Amino acid sequence: MYSNGQLIFEDLHFKDHHEHQVPIQIYYGKEHSDIGYVEQYSEGFIKVNNVFYNRMQFTFVSRPGY
């Protein structure tokens, strides 16, 4: 189980969130960019709300219960 606000960054984290439909929040620096469900993930990108986010540029946070 993931805590609300926990940083997620490993493939296993994204796989868990995708499979169990746990929402994630996305930040660019300290600024909120998006929130939603992981549609796809790869080594370089995470797809949320039909947008690809670069894993090196953005921060991803678990938001269970959102």
mmCIF file with all atom_site columns, N, CA and C in Angstrom:
data_model
loop_
_atom_site.group_PDB
_atom_site.id
_atom_site.type_symbol
_atom_site.label_atom_id
_atom_site.label_alt_id
_atom_site.label_comp_id
_atom_site.label_asym_id
_atom_site.label_entity_id
_atom_site.label_seq_id
_atom_site.pdbx_PDB_ins_code
_atom_site.Cartn_x
_atom_site.Cartn_y
_atom_site.Cartn_z
_atom_site.occupancy
_atom_site.B_iso_or_equiv
_atom_site.pdbx_formal_charge
_atom_site.auth_seq_id
_atom_site.auth_comp_id
_atom_site.auth_asym_id
_atom_site.auth_atom_id
_atom_site.pdbx_PDB_model_num
ATOM 1   N N  . MET A 1 1  ? 0.846  -1.190 0.000   1.00 0.00 ? 1  MET A N  1
ATOM 2   C CA . MET A 1 1  ? 0.000  0.000  0.000   1.00 0.00 ? 1  MET A CA 1
ATOM 3   C C  . MET A 1 1  ? 0.881  1.239  0.000   1.00 0.00 ? 1  MET A C  1
ATOM 4   N N  . TYR A 1 2  ? 0.429  2.242  -0.674  1.00 0.00 ? 2  TYR A N  1
ATOM 5   C CA . TYR A 1 2  ? 1.172  3.488  -0.781  1.00 0.00 ? 2  TYR A CA 1
ATOM 6   C C  . TYR A 1 2  ? 0.512  4.552  0.100   1.00 0.00 ? 2  TYR A C  1
ATOM 7   N N  . SER A 1 3  ? 1.335  5.402  0.664   1.00 0.00 ? 3  SER A N  1
ATOM 8   C CA . SER A 1 3  ? 0.844  6.496  1.505   1.00 0.00 ? 3  SER A CA 1
ATOM 9   C C  . SER A 1 3  ? 0.489  7.693  0.644   1.00 0.00 ? 3  SER A C  1
ATOM 10  N N  . ASN A 1 4  ? -0.500 8.461  1.086   1.00 0.00 ? 4  ASN A N  1
ATOM 11  C CA . ASN A 1 4  ? -0.841 9.699  0.397   1.00 0.00 ? 4  ASN A CA 1
ATOM 12  C C  . ASN A 1 4  ? 0.368  10.634 0.462   1.00 0.00 ? 4  ASN A C  1
ATOM 13  N N  . GLY A 1 5  ? 0.837  11.063 -0.692  1.00 0.00 ? 5  GLY A N  1
ATOM 14  C CA . GLY A 1 5  ? 1.988  11.955 -0.756  1.00 0.00 ? 5  GLY A CA 1
ATOM 15  C C  . GLY A 1 5  ? 3.314  11.258 -0.959  1.00 0.00 ? 5  GLY A C  1
ATOM 16  N N  . GLN A 1 6  ? 3.305  9.929  -1.005  1.00 0.00 ? 6  GLN A N  1
ATOM 17  C CA . GLN A 1 6  ? 4.545  9.178  -1.210  1.00 0.00 ? 6  GLN A CA 1
ATOM 18  C C  . GLN A 1 6  ? 5.061  9.376  -2.627  1.00 0.00 ? 6  GLN A C  1
ATOM 19  N N  . LEU A 1 7  ? 6.347  9.653  -2.756  1.00 0.00 ? 7  LEU A N  1
ATOM 20  C CA . LEU A 1 7  ? 6.955  9.767  -4.075  1.00 0.00 ? 7  LEU A CA 1
ATOM 21  C C  . LEU A 1 7  ? 6.995  8.395  -4.725  1.00 0.00 ? 7  LEU A C  1
ATOM 22  N N  . ILE A 1 8  ? 6.671  8.352  -6.000  1.00 0.00 ? 8  ILE A N  1
ATOM 23  C CA . ILE A 1 8  ? 6.774  7.104  -6.751  1.00 0.00 ? 8  ILE A CA 1
ATOM 24  C C  . ILE A 1 8  ? 7.708  7.347  -7.933  1.00 0.00 ? 8  ILE A C  1
ATOM 25  N N  . PHE A 1 9  ? 8.571  6.372  -8.205  1.00 0.00 ? 9  PHE A N  1
ATOM 26  C CA . PHE A 1 9  ? 9.587  6.580  -9.235  1.00 0.00 ? 9  PHE A CA 1
ATOM 27  C C  . PHE A 1 9  ? 10.052 5.285  -9.884  1.00 0.00 ? 9  PHE A C  1
ATOM 28  N N  . GLU A 1 10 ? 9.825  4.156  -9.259  1.00 0.00 ? 10 GLU A N  1
ATOM 29  C CA . GLU A 1 10 ? 10.261 2.886  -9.834  1.00 0.00 ? 10 GLU A CA 1
ATOM 30  C C  . GLU A 1 10 ? 9.168  2.298  -10.724 1.00 0.00 ? 10 GLU A C  1
ATOM 31  N N  . ASP A 1 11 ? 9.574  1.466  -11.676 1.00 0.00 ? 11 ASP A N  1
ATOM 32  C CA . ASP A 1 11 ? 8.601  0.815  -12.557 1.00 0.00 ? 11 ASP A CA 1
ATOM 33  C C  . ASP A 1 11 ? 7.538  0.075  -11.754 1.00 0.00 ? 11 ASP A C  1
ATOM 34  N N  . LEU A 1 12 ? 7.943  -0.606 -10.683 1.00 0.00 ? 12 LEU A N  1
ATOM 35  C CA . LEU A 1 12 ? 6.990  -1.341 -9.861  1.00 0.00 ? 12 LEU A CA 1
ATOM 36  C C  . LEU A 1 12 ? 5.936  -0.412 -9.271  1.00 0.00 ? 12 LEU A C  1
ATOM 37  N N  . HIS A 1 13 ? 6.335  0.796  -8.861  1.00 0.00 ? 13 HIS A N  1
ATOM 38  C CA . HIS A 1 13 ? 5.378  1.773  -8.327  1.00 0.00 ? 13 HIS A CA 1
ATOM 39  C C  . HIS A 1 13 ? 4.316  2.099  -9.375  1.00 0.00 ? 13 HIS A C  1
ATOM 40  N N  . PHE A 1 14 ? 4.758  2.401  -10.586 1.00 0.00 ? 14 PHE A N  1
ATOM 41  C CA . PHE A 1 14 ? 3.825  2.767  -11.655 1.00 0.00 ? 14 PHE A CA 1
ATOM 42  C C  . PHE A 1 14 ? 2.963  1.574  -12.069 1.00 0.00 ? 14 PHE A C  1
ATOM 43  N N  . LYS A 1 15 ? 3.555  0.389  -12.058 1.00 0.00 ? 15 LYS A N  1
ATOM 44  C CA . LYS A 1 15 ? 2.795  -0.824 -12.373 1.00 0.00 ? 15 LYS A CA 1
ATOM 45  C C  . LYS A 1 15 ? 1.675  -1.022 -11.358 1.00 0.00 ? 15 LYS A C  1
ATOM 46  N N  . ASP A 1 16 ? 1.991  -0.901 -10.078 1.00 0.00 ? 16 ASP A N  1
ATOM 47  C CA . ASP A 1 16 ? 0.986  -1.034 -9.018  1.00 0.00 ? 16 ASP A CA 1
ATOM 48  C C  . ASP A 1 16 ? -0.132 -0.009 -9.179  1.00 0.00 ? 16 ASP A C  1
ATOM 49  N N  . HIS A 1 17 ? 0.234  1.235  -9.422  1.00 0.00 ? 17 HIS A N  1
ATOM 50  C CA . HIS A 1 17 ? -0.768 2.290  -9.563  1.00 0.00 ? 17 HIS A CA 1
ATOM 51  C C  . HIS A 1 17 ? -1.646 2.057  -10.792 1.00 0.00 ? 17 HIS A C  1
ATOM 52  N N  . HIS A 1 18 ? -1.041 1.568  -11.862 1.00 0.00 ? 18 HIS A N  1
ATOM 53  C CA . HIS A 1 18 ? -1.804 1.270  -13.077 1.00 0.00 ? 18 HIS A CA 1
ATOM 54  C C  . HIS A 1 18 ? -2.776 0.110  -12.838 1.00 0.00 ? 18 HIS A C  1
ATOM 55  N N  . GLU A 1 19 ? -2.269 -0.976 -12.293 1.00 0.00 ? 19 GLU A N  1
ATOM 56  C CA . GLU A 1 19 ? -3.086 -2.179 -12.103 1.00 0.00 ? 19 GLU A CA 1
ATOM 57  C C  . GLU A 1 19 ? -4.221 -1.974 -11.104 1.00 0.00 ? 19 GLU A C  1
ATOM 58  N N  . HIS A 1 20 ? -3.980 -1.189 -10.060 1.00 0.00 ? 20 HIS A N  1
ATOM 59  C CA . HIS A 1 20 ? -4.968 -1.009 -8.994  1.00 0.00 ? 20 HIS A CA 1
ATOM 60  C C  . HIS A 1 20 ? -5.729 0.309  -9.098  1.00 0.00 ? 20 HIS A C  1
ATOM 61  N N  . GLN A 1 21 ? -5.484 1.046  -10.185 1.00 0.00 ? 21 GLN A N  1
ATOM 62  C CA . GLN A 1 21 ? -6.172 2.316  -10.439 1.00 0.00 ? 21 GLN A CA 1
ATOM 63  C C  . GLN A 1 21 ? -6.088 3.270  -9.242  1.00 0.00 ? 21 GLN A C  1
ATOM 64  N N  . VAL A 1 22 ? -4.856 3.449  -8.748  1.00 0.00 ? 22 VAL A N  1
ATOM 65  C CA . VAL A 1 22 ? -4.571 4.424  -7.695  1.00 0.00 ? 22 VAL A CA 1
ATOM 66  C C  . VAL A 1 22 ? -4.125 5.702  -8.392  1.00 0.00 ? 22 VAL A C  1
ATOM 67  N N  . PRO A 1 23 ? -4.767 6.835  -8.116  1.00 0.00 ? 23 PRO A N  1
ATOM 68  C CA . PRO A 1 23 ? -4.383 8.068  -8.791  1.00 0.00 ? 23 PRO A CA 1
ATOM 69  C C  . PRO A 1 23 ? -2.999 8.561  -8.375  1.00 0.00 ? 23 PRO A C  1
ATOM 70  N N  . ILE A 1 24 ? -2.391 9.312  -9.275  1.00 0.00 ? 24 ILE A N  1
ATOM 71  C CA . ILE A 1 24 ? -1.117 9.960  -8.982  1.00 0.00 ? 24 ILE A CA 1
ATOM 72  C C  . ILE A 1 24 ? -1.242 11.451 -9.297  1.00 0.00 ? 24 ILE A C  1
ATOM 73  N N  . GLN A 1 25 ? -0.445 12.217 -8.612  1.00 0.00 ? 25 GLN A N  1
ATOM 74  C CA . GLN A 1 25 ? -0.372 13.660 -8.871  1.00 0.00 ? 25 GLN A CA 1
ATOM 75  C C  . GLN A 1 25 ? 0.998  13.934 -9.461  1.00 0.00 ? 25 GLN A C  1
ATOM 76  N N  . ILE A 1 26 ? 1.045  14.865 -10.383 1.00 0.00 ? 26 ILE A N  1
ATOM 77  C CA . ILE A 1 26 ? 2.268  15.156 -11.119 1.00 0.00 ? 26 ILE A CA 1
ATOM 78  C C  . ILE A 1 26 ? 2.661  16.605 -10.865 1.00 0.00 ? 26 ILE A C  1
ATOM 79  N N  . TYR A 1 27 ? 3.945  16.789 -10.568 1.00 0.00 ? 27 TYR A N  1
ATOM 80  C CA . TYR A 1 27 ? 4.487  18.125 -10.315 1.00 0.00 ? 27 TYR A CA 1
ATOM 81  C C  . TYR A 1 27 ? 5.626  18.413 -11.270 1.00 0.00 ? 27 TYR A C  1
ATOM 82  N N  . TYR A 1 28 ? 5.710  19.671 -11.665 1.00 0.00 ? 28 TYR A N  1
ATOM 83  C CA . TYR A 1 28 ? 6.865  20.177 -12.400 1.00 0.00 ? 28 TYR A CA 1
ATOM 84  C C  . TYR A 1 28 ? 7.537  21.148 -11.442 1.00 0.00 ? 28 TYR A C  1
ATOM 85  N N  . GLY A 1 29 ? 8.634  20.724 -10.854 1.00 0.00 ? 29 GLY A N  1
ATOM 86  C CA . GLY A 1 29 ? 9.218  21.489 -9.756  1.00 0.00 ? 29 GLY A CA 1
ATOM 87  C C  . GLY A 1 29 ? 8.253  21.415 -8.579  1.00 0.00 ? 29 GLY A C  1
ATOM 88  N N  . LYS A 1 30 ? 7.836  22.561 -8.065  1.00 0.00 ? 30 LYS A N  1
ATOM 89  C CA . LYS A 1 30 ? 6.875  22.586 -6.959  1.00 0.00 ? 30 LYS A CA 1
ATOM 90  C C  . LYS A 1 30 ? 5.469  22.911 -7.437  1.00 0.00 ? 30 LYS A C  1
ATOM 91  N N  . GLU A 1 31 ? 5.300  23.023 -8.747  1.00 0.00 ? 31 GLU A N  1
ATOM 92  C CA . GLU A 1 31 ? 4.015  23.413 -9.321  1.00 0.00 ? 31 GLU A CA 1
ATOM 93  C C  . GLU A 1 31 ? 3.223  22.188 -9.780  1.00 0.00 ? 31 GLU A C  1
ATOM 94  N N  . HIS A 1 32 ? 1.960  22.121 -9.340  1.00 0.00 ? 32 HIS A N  1
ATOM 95  C CA . HIS A 1 32 ? 1.062  21.032 -9.750  1.00 0.00 ? 32 HIS A CA 1
ATOM 96  C C  . HIS A 1 32 ? 0.830  21.093 -11.255 1.00 0.00 ? 32 HIS A C  1
ATOM 97  N N  . SER A 1 33 ? 0.949  19.943 -11.911 1.00 0.00 ? 33 SER A N  1
ATOM 98  C CA . SER A 1 33 ? 0.719  19.864 -13.357 1.00 0.00 ? 33 SER A CA 1
ATOM 99  C C  . SER A 1 33 ? -0.534 19.091 -13.713 1.00 0.00 ? 33 SER A C  1
ATOM 100 N N  . ASP A 1 34 ? -0.788 17.984 -13.005 1.00 0.00 ? 34 ASP A N  1
ATOM 101 C CA . ASP A 1 34 ? -1.905 17.124 -13.387 1.00 0.00 ? 34 ASP A CA 1
ATOM 102 C C  . ASP A 1 34 ? -2.174 16.122 -12.265 1.00 0.00 ? 34 ASP A C  1
ATOM 103 N N  . ILE A 1 35 ? -3.326 15.493 -12.319 1.00 0.00 ? 35 ILE A N  1
ATOM 104 C CA . ILE A 1 35 ? -3.657 14.387 -11.428 1.00 0.00 ? 35 ILE A CA 1
ATOM 105 C C  . ILE A 1 35 ? -4.538 13.425 -12.216 1.00 0.00 ? 35 ILE A C  1
ATOM 106 N N  . GLY A 1 36 ? -4.311 12.133 -12.017 1.00 0.00 ? 36 GLY A N  1
ATOM 107 C CA . GLY A 1 36 ? -5.093 11.150 -12.744 1.00 0.00 ? 36 GLY A CA 1
ATOM 108 C C  . GLY A 1 36 ? -4.530 9.762  -12.553 1.00 0.00 ? 36 GLY A C  1
ATOM 109 N N  . TYR A 1 37 ? -4.904 8.884  -13.469 1.00 0.00 ? 37 TYR A N  1
ATOM 110 C CA . TYR A 1 37 ? -4.518 7.479  -13.393 1.00 0.00 ? 37 TYR A CA 1
ATOM 111 C C  . TYR A 1 37 ? -3.460 7.162  -14.438 1.00 0.00 ? 37 TYR A C  1
ATOM 112 N N  . VAL A 1 38 ? -2.543 6.279  -14.079 1.00 0.00 ? 38 VAL A N  1
ATOM 113 C CA . VAL A 1 38 ? -1.491 5.844  -15.004 1.00 0.00 ? 38 VAL A CA 1
ATOM 114 C C  . VAL A 1 38 ? -2.140 5.025  -16.111 1.00 0.00 ? 38 VAL A C  1
ATOM 115 N N  . GLU A 1 39 ? -2.024 5.514  -17.337 1.00 0.00 ? 39 GLU A N  1
ATOM 116 C CA . GLU A 1 39 ? -2.557 4.793  -18.489 1.00 0.00 ? 39 GLU A CA 1
ATOM 117 C C  . GLU A 1 39 ? -1.501 3.862  -19.071 1.00 0.00 ? 39 GLU A C  1
ATOM 118 N N  . GLN A 1 40 ? -0.267 4.349  -19.123 1.00 0.00 ? 40 GLN A N  1
ATOM 119 C CA . GLN A 1 40 ? 0.872  3.577  -19.624 1.00 0.00 ? 40 GLN A CA 1
ATOM 120 C C  . GLN A 1 40 ? 2.113  4.087  -18.915 1.00 0.00 ? 40 GLN A C  1
ATOM 121 N N  . TYR A 1 41 ? 3.138  3.246  -18.897 1.00 0.00 ? 41 TYR A N  1
ATOM 122 C CA . TYR A 1 41 ? 4.419  3.680  -18.348 1.00 0.00 ? 41 TYR A CA 1
ATOM 123 C C  . TYR A 1 41 ? 5.536  2.980  -19.109 1.00 0.00 ? 41 TYR A C  1
ATOM 124 N N  . SER A 1 42 ? 6.662  3.643  -19.184 1.00 0.00 ? 42 SER A N  1
ATOM 125 C CA . SER A 1 42 ? 7.845  3.073  -19.807 1.00 0.00 ? 42 SER A CA 1
ATOM 126 C C  . SER A 1 42 ? 9.052  3.612  -19.057 1.00 0.00 ? 42 SER A C  1
ATOM 127 N N  . GLU A 1 43 ? 10.211 3.242  -19.509 1.00 0.00 ? 43 GLU A N  1
ATOM 128 C CA . GLU A 1 43 ? 11.443 3.699  -18.873 1.00 0.00 ? 43 GLU A CA 1
ATOM 129 C C  . GLU A 1 43 ? 11.560 5.220  -18.887 1.00 0.00 ? 43 GLU A C  1
ATOM 130 N N  . GLY A 1 44 ? 11.002 5.864  -19.903 1.00 0.00 ? 44 GLY A N  1
ATOM 131 C CA . GLY A 1 44 ? 11.179 7.305  -20.051 1.00 0.00 ? 44 GLY A CA 1
ATOM 132 C C  . GLY A 1 44 ? 9.956  8.159  -19.771 1.00 0.00 ? 44 GLY A C  1
ATOM 133 N N  . PHE A 1 45 ? 8.753  7.583  -19.892 1.00 0.00 ? 45 PHE A N  1
ATOM 134 C CA . PHE A 1 45 ? 7.544  8.400  -19.813 1.00 0.00 ? 45 PHE A CA 1
ATOM 135 C C  . PHE A 1 45 ? 6.437  7.708  -19.025 1.00 0.00 ? 45 PHE A C  1
ATOM 136 N N  . ILE A 1 46 ? 5.545  8.550  -18.464 1.00 0.00 ? 46 ILE A N  1
ATOM 137 C CA . ILE A 1 46 ? 4.329  8.095  -17.813 1.00 0.00 ? 46 ILE A CA 1
ATOM 138 C C  . ILE A 1 46 ? 3.171  8.780  -18.528 1.00 0.00 ? 46 ILE A C  1
ATOM 139 N N  . LYS A 1 47 ? 2.181  8.013  -18.950 1.00 0.00 ? 47 LYS A N  1
ATOM 140 C CA . LYS A 1 47 ? 1.025  8.580  -19.637 1.00 0.00 ? 47 LYS A CA 1
ATOM 141 C C  . LYS A 1 47 ? -0.137 8.701  -18.653 1.00 0.00 ? 47 LYS A C  1
ATOM 142 N N  . VAL A 1 48 ? -0.628 9.932  -18.472 1.00 0.00 ? 48 VAL A N  1
ATOM 143 C CA . VAL A 1 48 ? -1.758 10.235 -17.604 1.00 0.00 ? 48 VAL A CA 1
ATOM 144 C C  . VAL A 1 48 ? -2.644 11.230 -18.352 1.00 0.00 ? 48 VAL A C  1
ATOM 145 N N  . ASN A 1 49 ? -3.940 10.968 -18.393 1.00 0.00 ? 49 ASN A N  1
ATOM 146 C CA . ASN A 1 49 ? -4.893 11.854 -19.077 1.00 0.00 ? 49 ASN A CA 1
ATOM 147 C C  . ASN A 1 49 ? -4.497 12.123 -20.524 1.00 0.00 ? 49 ASN A C  1
ATOM 148 N N  . ASN A 1 50 ? -4.004 11.073 -21.190 1.00 0.00 ? 50 ASN A N  1
ATOM 149 C CA . ASN A 1 50 ? -3.615 11.138 -22.599 1.00 0.00 ? 50 ASN A CA 1
ATOM 150 C C  . ASN A 1 50 ? -2.431 12.073 -22.862 1.00 0.00 ? 50 ASN A C  1
ATOM 151 N N  . VAL A 1 51 ? -1.631 12.348 -21.817 1.00 0.00 ? 51 VAL A N  1
ATOM 152 C CA . VAL A 1 51 ? -0.435 13.187 -21.928 1.00 0.00 ? 51 VAL A CA 1
ATOM 153 C C  . VAL A 1 51 ? 0.757  12.368 -21.440 1.00 0.00 ? 51 VAL A C  1
ATOM 154 N N  . PHE A 1 52 ? 1.874  12.447 -22.174 1.00 0.00 ? 52 PHE A N  1
ATOM 155 C CA . PHE A 1 52 ? 3.093  11.756 -21.769 1.00 0.00 ? 52 PHE A CA 1
ATOM 156 C C  . PHE A 1 52 ? 3.968  12.704 -20.956 1.00 0.00 ? 52 PHE A C  1
ATOM 157 N N  . TYR A 1 53 ? 4.344  12.264 -19.754 1.00 0.00 ? 53 TYR A N  1
ATOM 158 C CA . TYR A 1 53 ? 5.198  13.053 -18.864 1.00 0.00 ? 53 TYR A CA 1
ATOM 159 C C  . TYR A 1 53 ? 6.558  12.379 -18.747 1.00 0.00 ? 53 TYR A C  1
ATOM 160 N N  . ASN A 1 54 ? 7.600  13.159 -18.993 1.00 0.00 ? 54 ASN A N  1
ATOM 161 C CA . ASN A 1 54 ? 8.968  12.667 -18.926 1.00 0.00 ? 54 ASN A CA 1
ATOM 162 C C  . ASN A 1 54 ? 9.325  12.372 -17.470 1.00 0.00 ? 54 ASN A C  1
ATOM 163 N N  . ARG A 1 55 ? 9.797  11.181 -17.207 1.00 0.00 ? 55 ARG A N  1
ATOM 164 C CA . ARG A 1 55 ? 10.119 10.775 -15.838 1.00 0.00 ? 55 ARG A CA 1
ATOM 165 C C  . ARG A 1 55 ? 11.305 11.541 -15.264 1.00 0.00 ? 55 ARG A C  1
ATOM 166 N N  . MET A 1 56 ? 12.127 12.119 -16.114 1.00 0.00 ? 56 MET A N  1
ATOM 167 C CA . MET A 1 56 ? 13.278 12.884 -15.626 1.00 0.00 ? 56 MET A CA 1
ATOM 168 C C  . MET A 1 56 ? 12.915 14.342 -15.331 1.00 0.00 ? 56 MET A C  1
ATOM 169 N N  . GLN A 1 57 ? 11.824 14.842 -15.871 1.00 0.00 ? 57 GLN A N  1
ATOM 170 C CA . GLN A 1 57 ? 11.434 16.240 -15.706 1.00 0.00 ? 57 GLN A CA 1
ATOM 171 C C  . GLN A 1 57 ? 10.371 16.455 -14.638 1.00 0.00 ? 57 GLN A C  1
ATOM 172 N N  . PHE A 1 58 ? 9.553  15.447 -14.374 1.00 0.00 ? 58 PHE A N  1
ATOM 173 C CA . PHE A 1 58 ? 8.405  15.599 -13.479 1.00 0.00 ? 58 PHE A CA 1
ATOM 174 C C  . PHE A 1 58 ? 8.565  14.724 -12.236 1.00 0.00 ? 58 PHE A C  1
ATOM 175 N N  . THR A 1 59 ? 7.848  15.101 -11.193 1.00 0.00 ? 59 THR A N  1
ATOM 176 C CA . THR A 1 59 ? 7.798  14.337 -9.947  1.00 0.00 ? 59 THR A CA 1
ATOM 177 C C  . THR A 1 59 ? 6.408  13.733 -9.838  1.00 0.00 ? 59 THR A C  1
ATOM 178 N N  . PHE A 1 60 ? 6.354  12.483 -9.423  1.00 0.00 ? 60 PHE A N  1
ATOM 179 C CA . PHE A 1 60 ? 5.095  11.753 -9.344  1.00 0.00 ? 60 PHE A CA 1
ATOM 180 C C  . PHE A 1 60 ? 4.835  11.353 -7.897  1.00 0.00 ? 60 PHE A C  1
ATOM 181 N N  . VAL A 1 61 ? 3.601  11.590 -7.455  1.00 0.00 ? 61 VAL A N  1
ATOM 182 C CA . VAL A 1 61 ? 3.221  11.389 -6.065  1.00 0.00 ? 61 VAL A CA 1
ATOM 183 C C  . VAL A 1 61 ? 1.966  10.538 -6.002  1.00 0.00 ? 61 VAL A C  1
ATOM 184 N N  . SER A 1 62 ? 1.951  9.577  -5.110  1.00 0.00 ? 62 SER A N  1
ATOM 185 C CA . SER A 1 62 ? 0.779  8.717  -4.927  1.00 0.00 ? 62 SER A CA 1
ATOM 186 C C  . SER A 1 62 ? -0.327 9.481  -4.215  1.00 0.00 ? 62 SER A C  1
ATOM 187 N N  . ARG A 1 63 ? -1.575 9.319  -4.711  1.00 0.00 ? 63 ARG A N  1
ATOM 188 C CA . ARG A 1 63 ? -2.730 9.973  -4.116  1.00 0.00 ? 63 ARG A CA 1
ATOM 189 C C  . ARG A 1 63 ? -3.883 8.976  -3.908  1.00 0.00 ? 63 ARG A C  1
ATOM 190 N N  . PRO A 1 64 ? -3.656 7.918  -3.103  1.00 0.00 ? 64 PRO A N  1
ATOM 191 C CA . PRO A 1 64 ? -4.755 6.973  -2.864  1.00 0.00 ? 64 PRO A CA 1
ATOM 192 C C  . PRO A 1 64 ? -5.930 7.681  -2.193  1.00 0.00 ? 64 PRO A C  1
ATOM 193 N N  . GLY A 1 65 ? -7.119 7.305  -2.589  1.00 0.00 ? 65 GLY A N  1
ATOM 194 C CA . GLY A 1 65 ? -8.305 7.885  -1.985  1.00 0.00 ? 65 GLY A CA 1
ATOM 195 C C  . GLY A 1 65 ? -8.743 9.194  -2.601  1.00 0.00 ? 65 GLY A C  1
ATOM 196 N N  . TYR A 1 66 ? -8.002 9.699  -3.600  1.00 0.00 ? 66 TYR A N  1
ATOM 197 C CA . TYR A 1 66 ? -8.375 10.961 -4.232  1.00 0.00 ? 66 TYR A CA 1
ATOM 198 C C  . TYR A 1 66 ? -9.605 10.770 -5.075  1.00 0.00 ? 66 TYR A C  1
#
